[in-house]
Coordinates of C-alpha atoms and ligand atoms in Angstrom, one line a residue:
X1 CA 115.6 96.3 79.3
X2 CA 119.0 95.2 77.9
X3 CA 119.9 92.0 76.2
X4 CA 121.1 90.5 79.5
X5 CA 117.9 91.4 81.2
X6 CA 115.9 89.9 78.3
X7 CA 117.8 86.6 78.4
X8 CA 117.5 86.5 82.2
X9 CA 113.7 87.0 82.1
X10 CA 113.4 84.4 79.4
X11 CA 115.6 81.8 81.2
X12 CA 112.9 80.5 83.6
X13 CA 110.8 79.7 80.5
X14 CA 113.6 77.8 78.7
X15 CA 115.0 75.8 81.7
X16 CA 112.1 73.3 81.8
X17 CA 113.3 72.2 78.4
X18 CA 117.0 71.8 79.4
X19 CA 117.2 68.2 78.1
X20 CA 115.8 69.3 74.7
X21 CA 118.2 72.2 74.8
X22 CA 121.1 69.9 75.5
X23 CA 120.2 67.6 72.6
X24 CA 119.7 70.7 70.3
X25 CA 123.1 72.1 71.3
X26 CA 124.8 68.7 70.8
X27 CA 123.2 68.4 67.3
X28 CA 124.2 72.0 66.6
X29 CA 127.8 71.1 67.4
X30 CA 127.7 68.0 65.2
X31 CA 126.1 70.0 62.4
X32 CA 128.9 72.6 62.7
X33 CA 131.5 69.9 62.5
X34 CA 130.0 68.5 59.4
X35 CA 129.8 71.9 57.8
X36 CA 133.6 71.9 57.6
X37 CA 133.8 68.5 55.9
X38 CA 133.4 69.9 52.4
X39 CA 136.4 72.1 52.8
X40 CA 138.5 69.3 54.2
X41 CA 137.5 66.8 51.5
X42 CA 138.1 69.4 48.7
X43 CA 141.5 70.1 50.1
X44 CA 142.5 66.5 50.2
X45 CA 140.9 65.7 46.8
X46 CA 142.7 68.5 45.0
X47 CA 146.0 67.6 46.5
X48 CA 145.5 63.9 45.8
X49 CA 144.6 64.5 42.1
X50 CA 147.4 67.0 41.8
X51 CA 149.8 64.4 43.1
X52 CA 148.4 61.9 40.5
X53 CA 149.2 64.3 37.7
X54 CA 152.8 64.3 38.7
X55 CA 153.3 60.6 39.0
X56 CA 155.5 59.2 36.2
X57 CA 154.1 56.6 33.8
X58 CA 150.9 58.2 32.6
X59 CA 147.5 58.8 34.3
X60 CA 146.7 56.4 37.1
X61 CA 143.1 55.4 36.3
X62 CA 142.7 53.0 39.2
X63 CA 144.0 55.5 41.8
X64 CA 141.8 58.3 40.3
X65 CA 138.7 56.1 40.4
X66 CA 139.5 55.1 44.0
X67 CA 139.8 58.8 45.0
X68 CA 136.5 59.6 43.3
X69 CA 134.7 56.7 45.0
X70 CA 136.0 57.7 48.4
X71 CA 135.2 61.4 47.9
X72 CA 131.7 60.6 46.6
X73 CA 131.0 58.2 49.5
X74 CA 132.3 60.7 52.1
X75 CA 130.4 63.7 50.7
X76 CA 127.1 61.8 50.2
X77 CA 127.4 60.1 53.6
X78 CA 128.1 63.5 55.2
X79 CA 125.1 65.0 53.4
X80 CA 122.8 62.3 54.6
X81 CA 124.0 62.6 58.2
X82 CA 123.9 66.4 57.9
X83 CA 120.3 66.3 56.7
X84 CA 119.4 64.1 59.7
X85 CA 121.2 66.3 62.1
X86 CA 119.7 69.5 60.7
X87 CA 116.3 67.9 60.8
X88 CA 116.7 66.9 64.4
X89 CA 118.2 70.2 65.4
X90 CA 115.3 72.2 63.8
X91 CA 112.6 69.9 65.2
X92 CA 114.0 70.1 68.7
X93 CA 114.7 73.8 68.4
X94 CA 111.2 74.5 67.1
X95 CA 109.8 72.3 69.9
X96 CA 111.5 74.5 72.4
X97 CA 110.2 77.7 70.7
X98 CA 106.6 76.4 70.5
X99 CA 106.7 75.2 74.1
X100 CA 108.1 78.5 75.4
X101 CA 105.5 80.4 73.4
X102 CA 102.7 78.3 74.9
X103 CA 104.1 78.7 78.4
X104 CA 104.3 82.5 78.0
X105 CA 100.7 82.6 76.7
X106 CA 99.4 80.5 79.6
X107 CA 101.3 82.5 82.1
X108 CA 100.0 85.9 80.8
X109 CA 96.4 84.6 80.7
X110 CA 96.8 83.4 84.3
X111 CA 98.2 86.8 85.2
X112 CA 95.5 89.0 83.6
X113 CA 92.8 86.9 85.2
X114 CA 94.3 87.7 88.6
X115 CA 94.4 91.4 88.0
X116 CA 92.0 93.8 89.7
X117 CA 89.5 95.7 87.5
X118 CA 91.4 99.0 88.0
X119 CA 94.2 97.6 85.9
X120 CA 92.0 97.5 82.9
X121 CA 90.8 101.1 83.3
X122 CA 94.4 102.4 83.2
X123 CA 95.6 104.3 80.3
X124 CA 97.4 102.0 77.9
X125 CA 95.6 98.9 79.1
X126 CA 92.7 99.1 76.7
X127 CA 91.8 95.6 75.3
X128 CA 93.3 96.3 71.8
X129 CA 96.6 97.7 73.2
X130 CA 96.9 94.9 75.8
X131 CA 96.3 92.3 73.1
X132 CA 99.0 93.9 70.9
X133 CA 101.4 93.9 73.8
X134 CA 100.7 90.3 74.5
X135 CA 100.8 89.1 70.9
X136 CA 103.9 91.0 70.0
X137 CA 105.6 90.1 73.2
X138 CA 105.0 86.3 72.8
X139 CA 106.0 86.5 69.1
X140 CA 109.2 88.4 69.6
X141 CA 110.2 86.4 72.7
X142 CA 109.7 83.1 71.0
X143 CA 111.5 84.5 67.9
X144 CA 114.4 85.3 70.2
X145 CA 114.5 81.6 71.3
X146 CA 114.3 80.6 67.7
X147 CA 117.0 83.0 66.5
X148 CA 119.3 81.9 69.3
X149 CA 118.9 78.1 69.2
X150 CA 117.8 77.4 65.7
X151 CA 119.4 80.1 63.5
X152 CA 122.3 81.9 65.0
X153 CA 123.9 79.3 67.3
X154 CA 124.6 76.7 64.6
X155 CA 126.0 79.4 62.3
X156 CA 128.2 80.9 64.9
X157 CA 129.5 77.5 66.1
X158 CA 130.3 76.7 62.5
X159 CA 132.0 80.1 62.0
X160 CA 134.2 79.6 65.1
X161 CA 135.1 76.1 64.1
X162 CA 136.0 77.3 60.6
X163 CA 138.1 80.0 62.0
X164 CA 139.9 77.6 64.3
X165 CA 140.6 75.3 61.3
X166 CA 141.9 78.3 59.3
X167 CA 144.2 79.4 62.1
X168 CA 145.5 75.9 62.6
X169 CA 146.3 75.5 58.9
X170 CA 147.8 78.9 58.5
X171 CA 147.9 81.8 61.0
X172 CA 148.2 84.6 58.3
X173 CA 145.1 83.4 56.4
X174 CA 143.3 83.1 59.7
X175 CA 144.2 86.7 60.5
X176 CA 142.9 88.0 57.1
X177 CA 139.6 86.2 57.8
X178 CA 139.4 87.8 61.3
X179 CA 140.1 91.3 60.0
X180 CA 137.1 91.1 57.6
X181 CA 134.7 90.3 60.5
X182 CA 134.7 93.7 62.2
X183 CA 134.1 95.4 58.9
X184 CA 131.1 93.1 58.4
X185 CA 129.8 93.9 61.9
X186 CA 130.2 97.6 61.4
X187 CA 128.2 97.5 58.1
X188 CA 125.5 95.4 59.8
X189 CA 125.2 97.8 62.7
X190 CA 124.9 100.8 60.4
X191 CA 122.3 98.8 58.3
X192 CA 120.3 98.0 61.5
X193 CA 120.3 101.6 62.6
X194 CA 119.2 102.9 59.2
X195 CA 116.5 100.3 58.8
X196 CA 115.1 100.6 62.3
X197 CA 113.4 104.0 61.7
X198 CA 112.0 102.8 58.4
X199 CA 110.8 99.5 59.8
X200 CA 108.9 101.4 62.5
X201 CA 107.3 103.7 60.0
X202 CA 106.3 100.7 57.8
X203 CA 104.8 99.0 60.9
X204 CA 102.9 102.2 61.9
X205 CA 101.4 102.7 58.5
X206 CA 100.5 99.0 58.4
X207 CA 98.6 99.3 61.7
X208 CA 96.8 102.4 60.3
X209 CA 95.8 100.5 57.2
X210 CA 94.5 97.6 59.2
X211 CA 92.6 99.9 61.5
X212 CA 91.2 101.8 58.6
X213 CA 89.8 98.7 56.9
X214 CA 88.3 97.6 60.1
X215 CA 86.7 101.0 60.6
X216 CA 85.3 100.9 57.1
X217 CA 83.6 97.5 57.7
X218 CA 82.3 98.6 61.1
X219 CA 80.9 101.9 59.8
X220 CA 79.6 100.6 56.5
X221 CA 76.0 101.7 57.3
X222 CA 77.1 105.3 57.9
X223 CA 79.4 105.4 54.9
X224 CA 76.7 104.2 52.6
X225 CA 74.0 106.4 54.0
X226 CA 76.2 109.5 53.5
X227 CA 77.5 108.3 50.1
X228 CA 81.1 108.6 51.4
X229 CA 82.5 105.6 49.6
X230 CA 84.8 107.8 47.5
X231 CA 86.1 109.7 50.5
X232 CA 87.0 106.5 52.4
X233 CA 88.6 105.0 49.3
X234 CA 90.7 108.1 48.9
X235 CA 91.8 108.0 52.5
X236 CA 92.9 104.4 52.0
X237 CA 94.7 105.2 48.7
X238 CA 96.7 107.9 50.4
X239 CA 97.8 105.5 53.2
X240 CA 98.6 102.8 50.6
X241 CA 100.8 105.2 48.7
X242 CA 102.6 106.1 51.9
X243 CA 103.0 102.4 52.7
X244 CA 104.4 101.7 49.2
X245 CA 106.9 104.5 49.4
X246 CA 108.1 103.3 52.8
X247 CA 108.3 99.7 51.8
X248 CA 110.3 100.6 48.7
X249 CA 112.7 102.8 50.7
X250 CA 113.2 100.0 53.2
X251 CA 113.9 97.5 50.4
X252 CA 116.3 100.0 48.7
X253 CA 118.3 100.4 51.9
X254 CA 118.3 96.7 52.5
X255 CA 119.5 95.9 48.9
X256 CA 122.2 98.6 49.2
X257 CA 123.7 97.1 52.3
X258 CA 123.3 93.5 51.2
X259 CA 125.3 94.5 48.1
X260 CA 127.9 96.2 50.2
X261 CA 128.3 93.1 52.4
X262 CA 128.6 90.8 49.4
X263 CA 131.3 93.1 48.1
X264 CA 133.2 93.0 51.3
X265 CA 132.8 89.3 51.4
X266 CA 134.2 89.1 47.9
X267 CA 137.1 91.3 48.9
X268 CA 137.7 88.9 51.8
X269 CA 137.6 85.9 49.4
X270 CA 139.9 87.6 46.9
X271 CA 142.4 88.5 49.6
X272 CA 142.4 84.9 50.8
X273 CA 142.9 83.6 47.3
X274 CA 145.8 86.0 46.7
X275 CA 147.4 85.2 50.0
X276 CA 147.0 81.4 49.8
X277 CA 148.2 81.4 46.2
X278 CA 151.2 83.4 47.1
X279 CA 152.0 81.0 50.0
X280 CA 151.7 78.1 47.7
X281 CA 153.9 79.7 45.2
X282 CA 156.7 80.4 47.7
X283 CA 156.3 76.8 49.0
X284 CA 155.3 77.9 52.5
X285 CA 155.3 74.8 54.7
X286 CA 152.0 73.1 54.9
X287 CA 150.5 75.0 52.0
X288 CA 149.3 73.2 48.9
X289 CA 146.9 74.0 46.0
X290 CA 144.1 72.2 47.9
X291 CA 144.6 74.7 50.7
X292 CA 143.4 77.5 48.4
X293 CA 140.0 75.9 48.1
X294 CA 140.1 74.8 51.7
X295 CA 140.5 78.4 53.0
X296 CA 138.0 79.9 50.5
X297 CA 135.3 77.4 51.7
X298 CA 136.1 77.9 55.3
X299 CA 135.9 81.6 54.9
X300 CA 132.4 81.3 53.5
X301 CA 131.5 79.5 56.7
X302 CA 132.9 82.3 58.7
X303 CA 131.0 85.0 56.9
X304 CA 127.6 83.1 56.7
X305 CA 126.4 84.0 60.2
X306 CA 127.4 87.6 59.8
X307 CA 125.3 87.9 56.7
X308 CA 122.3 87.0 58.8
X309 CA 123.3 89.3 61.6
X310 CA 121.3 92.3 60.7
X311 CA 118.0 90.4 60.6
X312 CA 118.8 89.0 64.1
X313 CA 119.9 92.5 65.2
X314 CA 116.5 93.9 64.1
X315 CA 114.6 91.0 65.7
X316 CA 116.5 91.5 68.9
X317 CA 115.7 95.2 68.9
X318 CA 112.0 94.4 68.5
X319 CA 112.2 91.8 71.2
X320 CA 113.8 94.3 73.6
X321 CA 111.0 96.8 73.0
X322 CA 108.1 94.2 73.1
X323 CA 109.6 92.2 76.0
X324 CA 109.5 95.2 78.2
X325 CA 105.8 95.6 77.7
X326 CA 105.2 91.9 78.0
X327 CA 107.2 91.3 81.2
X328 CA 105.6 94.5 82.5
X329 CA 102.4 92.5 82.5
X330 CA 103.9 89.4 84.1
X331 CA 105.7 91.4 86.8
X332 CA 102.8 93.7 87.8
X333 CA 102.6 92.1 91.2
X334 CA 100.9 95.2 92.6
X335 CA 97.9 94.8 90.2
X336 CA 96.9 91.4 91.5
X337 CA 93.5 91.4 93.1
X338 CA 93.7 91.3 96.9
X339 CA 91.4 89.1 99.0
X340 CA 90.6 88.8 102.7
X341 CA 89.8 85.6 104.7
X342 CA 86.2 86.2 105.7
X343 CA 83.6 84.0 103.9
X344 CA 80.1 83.1 104.6
X345 CA 77.4 80.9 103.0
X346 CA 74.6 82.7 104.8
X347 CA 74.8 86.3 103.8
X348 CA 71.9 88.6 104.8
X349 CA 73.0 91.3 102.3
X350 CA 73.2 94.4 104.4
X351 CA 75.6 96.8 102.8
X352 CA 76.7 100.0 104.6
X353 CA 78.7 102.7 102.9
X354 CA 80.2 105.4 105.0
X355 CA 81.8 108.5 103.7
X356 CA 83.0 106.8 100.6
X357 CA 85.3 108.6 98.1
X358 CA 86.3 107.0 94.9
X359 CA 88.3 108.1 91.9
X360 CA 88.9 106.0 88.8
X361 CA 92.5 105.4 87.7
X362 CA 91.8 107.7 84.8
X363 CA 91.3 110.5 87.3
X364 CA 87.4 110.8 87.2
X365 CA 86.2 111.6 90.8
X366 CA 83.1 109.4 90.5
X367 CA 81.9 109.1 94.2
X368 CA 82.0 111.9 96.7
X369 CA 81.5 111.5 100.5
X370 CA 78.8 109.0 99.9
X371 CA 77.0 107.2 102.7
X372 CA 74.1 104.8 102.3
X373 CA 72.6 101.7 103.7
X374 CA 71.3 98.8 101.6
X375 CA 68.7 97.0 103.7
X376 CA 68.8 93.2 103.5
X377 CA 65.9 91.5 101.8
X378 CA 64.7 94.8 100.3
X379 CA 64.9 96.3 96.8
X380 CA 66.9 99.5 96.6
X381 CA 66.9 101.6 93.5
X382 CA 69.7 103.9 92.5
X383 CA 68.4 106.9 90.5
X384 CA 70.2 109.7 88.8
X385 CA 71.2 111.1 85.5
X386 CA 73.8 109.4 83.3
X387 CA 77.2 109.7 84.8
X388 CA 75.9 110.3 88.4
X389 CA 77.9 107.3 89.7
X390 CA 75.2 104.6 90.0
X391 CA 77.2 101.8 88.2
X392 CA 80.3 102.9 90.1
X393 CA 78.5 102.0 93.4
X394 CA 77.8 98.5 92.0
X395 CA 81.5 98.2 91.0
X396 CA 82.5 99.1 94.5
X397 CA 80.0 96.7 96.1
X398 CA 81.3 93.9 93.9
X399 CA 84.9 94.7 95.0
X400 CA 85.9 95.5 91.4
X401 CA 87.4 98.7 92.8
X402 CA 88.4 99.9 96.2
X403 CA 87.3 103.3 97.6
X404 CA 90.0 105.9 98.1
X405 CA 88.6 106.5 101.6
X406 CA 85.6 105.6 103.7
X407 CA 84.3 102.1 104.5
X408 CA 82.0 99.7 102.9
X409 CA 80.8 96.7 104.9
X410 CA 78.6 93.7 104.1
X411 CA 76.9 92.2 107.1
X412 CA 79.2 94.3 109.3
X413 CA 82.4 93.0 107.7
X414 CA 84.5 95.4 105.7
X415 CA 84.7 94.4 102.1
X416 CA 88.5 94.2 102.1
X417 CA 88.3 91.5 104.8
X418 CA 85.9 89.4 102.6
X419 CA 87.3 86.6 100.6
X420 CA 86.7 88.0 97.1
X421 CA 85.5 84.7 95.7
X422 CA 83.1 84.1 98.6
X423 CA 81.7 87.7 98.2
X424 CA 81.1 87.3 94.5
X425 CA 79.5 83.8 95.0
X426 CA 76.8 85.7 96.9
X427 CA 76.2 88.3 94.3
X428 CA 74.4 88.0 91.0
X429 CA 75.1 90.8 88.5
X430 CA 73.0 91.6 85.4
X431 CA 74.4 94.5 83.4
X432 CA 72.9 96.5 80.6
X433 CA 75.3 94.9 78.1
X434 CA 75.8 91.4 79.2
X435 CA 78.8 89.5 77.9
X436 CA 77.7 86.6 75.9
X437 CA 80.7 84.3 75.2
X438 CA 81.2 82.7 71.9
X439 CA 79.7 79.2 72.4
X440 CA 76.3 77.6 72.6
X441 CA 73.3 79.0 74.5
X442 CA 73.5 76.1 76.9
X443 CA 77.1 76.9 77.7
X444 CA 76.3 80.5 78.3
X445 CA 73.5 79.8 80.7
X446 CA 75.6 77.1 82.5
X447 CA 78.3 79.7 83.1
X448 CA 76.1 80.7 86.1
X449 CA 76.8 77.3 87.7
X450 CA 78.9 74.8 85.8
X451 CA 77.7 71.8 87.7
X452 CA 74.0 72.5 87.2
X453 CA 71.9 69.6 85.7
X454 CA 70.4 69.9 82.2
X455 CA 67.0 70.3 83.8
X456 CA 68.2 73.2 86.0
X457 CA 69.6 74.9 82.9
X458 CA 66.2 74.5 81.1
X459 CA 64.4 75.7 84.2
X460 CA 66.5 78.8 84.4
X461 CA 65.7 79.5 80.7
X462 CA 62.0 79.2 81.5
X463 CA 62.2 81.6 84.4
X464 CA 64.0 84.1 82.1
X465 CA 61.2 83.7 79.5
X466 CA 63.7 82.6 76.8
X467 CA 62.9 78.9 76.7
X468 CA 60.2 79.0 74.0
X469 CA 62.4 81.1 71.7
X470 CA 65.4 78.9 72.1
X471 CA 63.7 75.6 71.4
X472 CA 62.2 77.1 68.3
X473 CA 65.8 77.6 66.9
X474 CA 67.0 74.9 64.5
X475 CA 69.8 73.8 67.0
X476 CA 67.8 74.7 70.1
X477 CA 70.1 75.1 73.2
X478 CA 73.1 74.2 71.1
X479 CA 72.7 77.3 68.8
X480 CA 75.4 79.9 68.8
X481 CA 74.5 82.4 71.5
X482 CA 76.1 85.3 69.6
X483 CA 73.5 85.0 66.9
X484 CA 70.7 86.0 69.3
X485 CA 69.3 89.5 69.3
X486 CA 70.3 92.0 72.1
X487 CA 67.1 91.3 74.0
X488 CA 67.5 87.6 73.8
X489 CA 71.1 87.8 74.9
X490 CA 69.9 89.8 77.9
X491 CA 67.5 87.1 78.9
X492 CA 70.3 84.5 78.5
X493 CA 72.3 86.6 81.0
X494 CA 69.2 86.7 83.3
X495 CA 68.9 82.9 83.0
X496 CA 72.5 82.6 84.0
X497 CA 71.8 84.6 87.2
X498 CA 68.7 82.5 87.9
X499 CA 71.0 79.4 87.8
X500 CA 73.5 81.0 90.1
X501 CA 70.7 81.8 92.5
X502 CA 72.6 84.3 94.7
X503 CA 71.1 86.0 97.8
X504 CA 72.2 89.5 96.5
X505 CA 71.3 90.7 93.1
X506 CA 72.6 93.8 91.3
X507 CA 70.6 94.8 88.2
X508 CA 72.2 97.6 86.2
X509 CA 69.7 98.6 83.5
X510 CA 68.6 95.0 83.0
X511 CA 65.8 95.7 80.5
X512 CA 67.5 98.6 78.6
X513 CA 67.6 96.7 75.3
X514 CA 64.4 94.8 75.6
X515 CA 61.1 95.4 73.8
X516 CA 57.9 96.2 75.9
X517 CA 56.6 92.6 76.1
X518 CA 60.0 91.2 77.0
X519 CA 60.5 94.0 79.6
X520 CA 57.2 93.0 81.2
X521 CA 58.1 89.3 81.2
X522 CA 61.5 90.0 82.7
X523 CA 60.0 92.3 85.2
X524 CA 57.7 89.5 86.3
X525 CA 60.5 87.1 86.7
X526 CA 62.7 89.6 88.4
X527 CA 59.8 90.3 90.8
X528 CA 59.6 86.6 91.5
X529 CA 63.3 86.2 92.2
X530 CA 63.4 89.4 94.4
X531 CA 61.5 87.7 97.2
X532 CA 63.8 87.4 100.3
X533 CA 66.8 88.7 98.5
X534 CA 68.8 92.0 98.6
X535 CA 68.3 93.7 95.3
X536 CA 69.9 96.9 94.0
X537 CA 68.4 98.1 90.7
X538 CA 69.6 100.8 88.4
X539 CA 67.1 101.7 85.8
X540 CA 65.7 104.5 83.7
X541 CA 62.4 102.5 83.6
X542 CA 60.0 104.2 86.0
X543 CA 58.1 101.0 86.6
X544 CA 61.2 99.3 88.1
X545 CA 62.1 102.3 90.3
X546 CA 58.6 102.9 91.6
X547 CA 58.4 99.3 92.8
X548 CA 61.4 99.5 95.0
X549 CA 61.4 99.8 98.8
X550 CA 63.9 102.5 99.0
X551 CA 65.5 104.8 96.5
X552 CA 68.8 106.8 96.6
X553 CA 69.0 109.7 94.2
X554 CA 72.5 110.5 93.1
X555 CA 74.0 113.6 91.6
X556 CA 77.6 113.8 90.5
X557 CA 78.6 111.1 92.9
X558 CA 76.7 112.4 96.0
X559 CA 73.4 111.2 97.5
X560 CA 71.0 114.1 97.2
X561 CA 67.8 112.4 98.3
X562 CA 66.7 109.1 99.8
X563 CA 63.6 107.3 101.2
X564 CA 60.6 105.5 99.9
X565 CA 59.7 106.4 96.2
X566 CA 56.6 108.3 97.3
X567 CA 58.2 110.3 100.1
X568 CA 61.2 111.3 97.9
X569 CA 58.8 112.4 95.1
X570 CA 56.9 114.5 97.6
X571 CA 60.2 116.2 98.6
X572 CA 60.5 117.6 95.0
X573 CA 64.0 118.0 93.8
X574 CA 65.9 115.9 91.3
X575 CA 63.8 112.7 91.6
X576 CA 60.6 114.6 90.9
X577 CA 62.3 116.3 87.9
X578 CA 63.4 112.9 86.6
X579 CA 60.1 111.2 87.2
X580 CA 58.0 114.0 85.7
X581 CA 60.3 114.2 82.7
X582 CA 60.0 110.4 82.2
X583 CA 56.2 110.6 82.5
X584 CA 56.1 113.4 80.0
X585 CA 58.5 111.8 77.5
X586 CA 56.4 108.6 77.7
X587 CA 53.2 110.7 77.0
X588 CA 51.8 108.9 80.0
X589 CA 48.4 110.9 80.1
X590 CA 47.6 109.9 76.5
X591 CA 48.8 106.3 77.2
X592 CA 46.5 106.1 80.2
X593 CA 43.5 107.6 78.2
X594 CA 44.1 105.1 75.4
X595 CA 44.5 102.2 77.8
X596 CA 41.2 103.2 79.6
X597 CA 39.3 103.3 76.3
Ligands
LIG601 P1 76.0 106.1 85.9 O1 76.0 104.6 86.1 O2 75.3 106.9 86.9 O3 75.6 106.5 84.5 P2 78.9 105.7 86.2 O4 79.0 105.2 87.5 O5 79.0 104.8 85.0 O6 77.5 106.6 86.0 O7 80.0 106.8 85.9 C1 80.3 107.8 86.9 C2 81.5 108.6 86.3 O8 82.6 107.8 86.3 C3 81.3 109.1 84.9 O9 81.8 110.4 84.8 C4 82.0 108.1 84.1 O10 82.5 108.8 82.9 C5 83.1 107.7 85.0 N1 83.5 106.3 84.7 C6 82.7 105.2 84.7 N2 83.4 104.1 84.5 C7 84.7 104.4 84.3 C8 85.9 103.7 84.1 N3 85.9 102.4 83.9 N4 87.0 104.4 84.0 C9 87.0 105.8 84.2 N5 85.9 106.5 84.4 C10 84.8 105.9 84.5

């Protein structure tokens, strides 16, 4: 992306604020005009006082006082006006920046909410990386707006006006000022290039340092149990040293170039003084002592923006890099989740999968030539070792991903013809790790059906066996849900599903993080909700598998056995192996002896 492309992409976000923009530009122009007042006033004052010195008959006190009063009034008045104009220009400029930043944030959130799940499994779209792309994108794009409208535009307008005034007073002086500008530009470009590599290195080390500290905090238990505090501190110290060296090097380069630019600016000033003094001495038409000061001051207005140029050059380079990643998200039209038109409020829940093949965007071939039927109103268990593809099937049935080939239908209608929202309205999903949002327990349960009454929320909590524990908390249902234990959070998620009350339920290891008592309670409430619904359960818990009507045994993405739990067990094979191993690992004989006693 070039600068043109960047500004073009940014334009739609700036145009809604065109009136603000117009006011800002107007104020900018006014401010630039006022920036030249000092030079003009000084020119006139010096010449007027100089003239007084040459009037016969002694010093003219009255005239001198008049000049001073006028000069003071003009300068103070101009300062006052200038302060107001600058204030207005900054406030409006900042308003544009903040609004653009807000609009970009809203747009990107809208966008990622529309994306299909596969987008988030792609390399480079991990949450941390996406967040960095979004943060950096918004920051650098709103900085571009600020650089352009608040910082650089006023300075450049002022520089152009100053140059015009210089040329109109004297072409030669104008030429000298113009000749200095390319030298400045050249030094700035070299500085930008030299600094760029170092800035990236500083940024990289900074990220590593941040990541390192986060890692230490997250792994504190391991660090302490292995007594590796020293090792971690040494790792950080080495990074800190690297960071210090890089920062110093960056500052050194920066100071060197700043010095060089000051020097060139001084050369420019000296050249202008020499030239204007010479012109005054040879009595060049239109030149006076006042004009020496006039040109020196105008020249400082010309060089001011160029002094800032390298910072803006760096920012713009950053913006070009980050904008590409950011607009990459906004423009990823192909990633938007597709939806069909079919919807239904009375779903029976018969899923049929026929010769389904599926590969994750990362390249893992997770499902191979898989066919199965999920009977409506029945409970189907998916059994298999970890990584066999059980959760992937649930992902496919929920339309989080689309198969590479083969068909999946619900009630005879292919999933891609289903309206995605209608399909998901009919499905309740409880995962092993349920996402509890930061917020109260009540808000988290209500997520299942935002328009539910308070009584319905409480009822859902009762059904999920969490009610008693919640009311015992100091803030009850208003407590922060993130403070609950894993098992309690799981029951909040189950309560959320009770509230949604869908005809189809997918349970992916719903009791994995629960204790035995809670598991039994949840099992009872799940048994209750199962009645008349289509349920798919994935579990390593024998009790939940054995209760199902049908089981499908999966191995590396293929169905290897299926039927009723008893018949599949009698076939031998993988299911028998898994069930026997579970029974042995649970020491089921001893448990049964103990329980009998
Ligand atoms: P199971 O639920 O049987 O333990 P999964 O369906 O989770 O197995 O995984 C099947 C295969 O797909 C595994 O090899 C797993 O590593 C891979 N996989 C699962 N989720 C993703 C994902 N989001 N991106 C890439 N590969 C995945």
